[in-house]
Amino acid sequence: MCPILTAFATSPDRGQGLARDMRVRWALEELAVPHHVQLLSFAELKQPVHLARNPFGQIPTWQDGDQVLFESGAIVLHLAEQHAGLLPADPDARMRAIMWVFAALNTVEPPIVERSMAWVLERELPWYSQRLVMLDERVRMRLSQLSAWLGTVAWLDGDFSVGDLMMVSVLLRLKSSGLLDEYPKVAAYVGRATQRPAYQRAFAAQLQVFLQSTDA
Ligand SMILES: N[C@@H](CCC(=O)N[C@@H](CSCc1ccc([N+](=O)[O-])cc1)C(=O)NCC(=O)O)C(=O)O
């Protein structure tokens, strides 16, 4: 039985690859793991059968036989542990790659998501433009720090790893903001990663879902 990844049947991002199944799709392609994608409607997310997989009623989830996981970070790390290619063999380098996954999810993603959700939920409110200045500055701080860390290296810590996959996945949510372009080293880093054939295959697969949906 092929493992199953769940994803949106109709993603609000209209095929831009911003929903969090994309980072799992990317890892699956990097690791060449056969899998089936089960597409769920928003209503199905909240049905008991999916809540049994993820109590928060969200995608992605990963089901491999009796094992069921939710949280894209946990799924990606599980895949990286199970299959060679995204985690170094050296124990210290391995832990540093995992460290960068947490940095992506816990330090870099929060200001990016807060900025993105403010646009979705607050852009009509009178104080939005003032708040956006602060939100942009908090994102710029992380981009500036990443830029300084990257310096002249290709990836965050040695070879491309699960840490880079997660960091780039988080940064891509800034694609339309223009903020990435203010930091050429970070923009080039994201560009390098999205040129990877595995990313391209994963992106094409999720785009196909949108193109085949009634929303296209
Ligand atoms: N921490 C969890 C969060 C998962 C999550 O946020 N899932 C979202 C989709 S990815 C988040 C997302 C949604 C849309 C865009 N977009 O750009 O349109 C980007 C990201 C979801 O299922 N939402 C449905 C719900 O909560 O009812 C993880 O990393 O797996």
XYZ file of C-alpha atoms in Angstrom, residues 8-199:
192
model
C -6.071 20.674 -0.652
C -8.427 19.725 -3.486
C -8.697 23.470 -4.234
C -5.866 25.435 -2.636
C -6.485 29.118 -1.826
C -3.063 29.850 -3.346
C -4.373 28.867 -6.820
C -1.374 26.699 -7.648
C 1.419 28.977 -6.353
C 2.813 26.181 -4.187
C 2.394 28.074 -0.907
C 0.267 25.529 0.978
C 2.247 23.364 3.394
C 1.813 20.111 1.465
C 4.360 21.598 -0.956
C 7.303 21.160 1.415
C 6.374 17.477 1.869
C 5.935 17.024 -1.889
C 9.406 18.548 -2.368
C 11.004 16.218 0.208
C 9.264 13.202 -1.377
C 10.710 14.148 -4.767
C 14.223 14.785 -3.365
C 14.106 11.345 -1.704
C 12.286 9.578 -4.589
C 9.620 8.174 -2.279
C 6.595 6.661 -4.083
C 3.351 8.062 -2.673
C -0.290 8.821 -3.406
C -1.812 12.275 -2.885
C -5.322 12.309 -1.439
C -7.066 15.613 -2.215
C -9.463 16.905 0.438
C -12.113 19.616 0.311
C -12.306 22.163 3.117
C -15.391 20.325 4.434
C -13.580 16.978 4.428
C -10.792 18.502 6.543
C -13.276 18.850 9.403
C -14.848 15.392 9.124
C -14.103 12.763 11.793
C -12.043 10.592 9.455
C -9.566 13.449 8.859
C -9.718 14.766 12.427
C -8.565 11.301 13.457
C -5.467 11.943 11.332
C -5.007 15.564 12.420
C -6.974 16.954 15.422
C -6.499 20.459 13.983
C -8.320 19.537 10.779
C -5.512 20.619 8.463
C -3.313 19.318 5.659
C -0.746 17.894 5.143
C -0.938 14.525 6.858
C 1.166 11.481 6.056
C -0.130 7.938 6.353
C 2.188 4.948 5.873
C 0.452 1.734 6.921
C -0.569 2.140 10.572
C 1.623 5.209 11.027
C -0.162 8.568 10.736
C 1.641 11.911 11.091
C 0.603 15.542 10.884
C 2.752 18.738 11.003
C 4.715 19.344 7.791
C 7.959 19.733 9.774
C 7.501 16.376 11.477
C 6.605 14.655 8.200
C 9.612 16.110 6.373
C 11.981 15.155 9.198
C 10.485 11.647 9.348
C 11.052 11.219 5.605
C 14.610 12.564 5.921
C 15.312 10.056 8.705
C 13.839 7.159 6.698
C 15.519 7.870 3.351
C 19.079 9.038 2.569
C 19.577 12.379 0.881
C 18.391 15.254 3.064
C 20.261 14.642 6.329
C 24.069 14.315 6.622
C 25.512 11.097 8.058
C 27.797 12.975 10.452
C 25.916 13.321 13.782
C 26.865 16.960 14.367
C 26.043 18.020 10.811
C 22.783 16.031 11.080
C 21.752 17.884 14.225
C 22.612 21.222 12.628
C 20.413 20.410 9.631
C 17.557 19.634 12.040
C 18.363 22.857 13.919
C 17.811 24.809 10.691
C 14.383 23.182 10.256
C 13.417 24.578 13.655
C 14.961 27.936 12.773
C 12.839 28.041 9.626
C 9.606 27.111 11.417
C 10.131 28.866 14.773
C 12.220 31.944 13.957
C 11.791 32.869 10.309
C 8.248 31.690 9.471
C 6.306 33.459 12.292
C 6.891 37.069 11.140
C 6.258 35.998 7.529
C 2.952 34.319 8.408
C 1.905 37.202 10.673
C 2.526 39.643 7.805
C 0.655 37.430 5.354
C -2.328 36.885 7.679
C -2.511 40.630 8.439
C -3.100 41.231 4.736
C -5.782 38.530 4.610
C -7.611 39.573 7.781
C -6.776 43.217 8.510
C -6.023 45.022 5.241
C -9.351 46.886 5.333
C -8.787 48.116 8.898
C -7.727 51.757 9.459
C -4.439 50.930 11.213
C -3.313 48.260 8.724
C -0.823 50.452 6.822
C 0.835 51.533 10.073
C 0.985 47.934 11.322
C 2.397 46.773 7.993
C 5.465 48.982 8.534
C 6.223 47.080 11.747
C 5.454 43.694 10.150
C 7.757 44.420 7.215
C 10.560 45.476 9.549
C 10.302 42.211 11.506
C 10.551 40.225 8.283
C 13.437 42.383 7.030
C 15.344 41.694 10.252
C 15.249 37.925 9.616
C 16.104 38.363 5.921
C 19.061 40.575 6.828
C 20.316 38.032 9.373
C 19.920 35.178 6.866
C 21.744 37.205 4.236
C 24.660 37.770 6.621
C 24.775 34.052 7.471
C 24.647 32.952 3.841
C 27.512 35.255 2.844
C 29.074 33.436 -0.111
C 27.906 29.869 0.612
C 25.349 27.957 -1.469
C 23.409 26.346 1.396
C 22.902 27.055 5.090
C 25.309 24.466 6.485
C 27.358 22.395 4.042
C 25.394 20.425 1.445
C 21.715 21.043 0.619
C 19.685 19.537 3.447
C 16.229 19.349 4.964
C 17.107 22.613 6.702
C 17.418 24.400 3.347
C 14.253 22.718 2.031
C 12.256 24.049 4.987
C 13.914 27.494 5.030
C 13.267 28.039 1.316
C 9.697 26.749 1.683
C 9.121 29.365 4.384
C 10.777 32.177 2.383
C 8.710 31.445 -0.732
C 5.650 32.854 1.024
C 7.349 36.248 0.506
C 7.474 35.671 -3.268
C 4.904 38.358 -4.107
C 5.916 40.824 -1.368
C 9.047 42.246 -3.007
C 10.890 41.918 0.309
C 13.060 39.010 -0.893
C 14.452 41.147 -3.720
C 15.803 43.640 -1.162
C 18.250 40.873 -0.088
C 20.013 39.593 -3.244
C 21.891 36.816 -1.403
C 18.637 35.451 0.032
C 16.847 35.818 -3.303
C 19.712 33.948 -5.039
C 19.566 31.227 -2.343
C 15.846 30.740 -2.970
C 16.505 30.786 -6.718
C 19.152 28.059 -6.422
C 16.821 25.843 -4.417
C 13.811 26.271 -6.696
C 15.959 25.347 -9.706
C 16.391 21.879 -8.217
C 14.613 19.266 -10.386
C 12.877 17.811 -7.298
C 11.369 21.223 -6.461
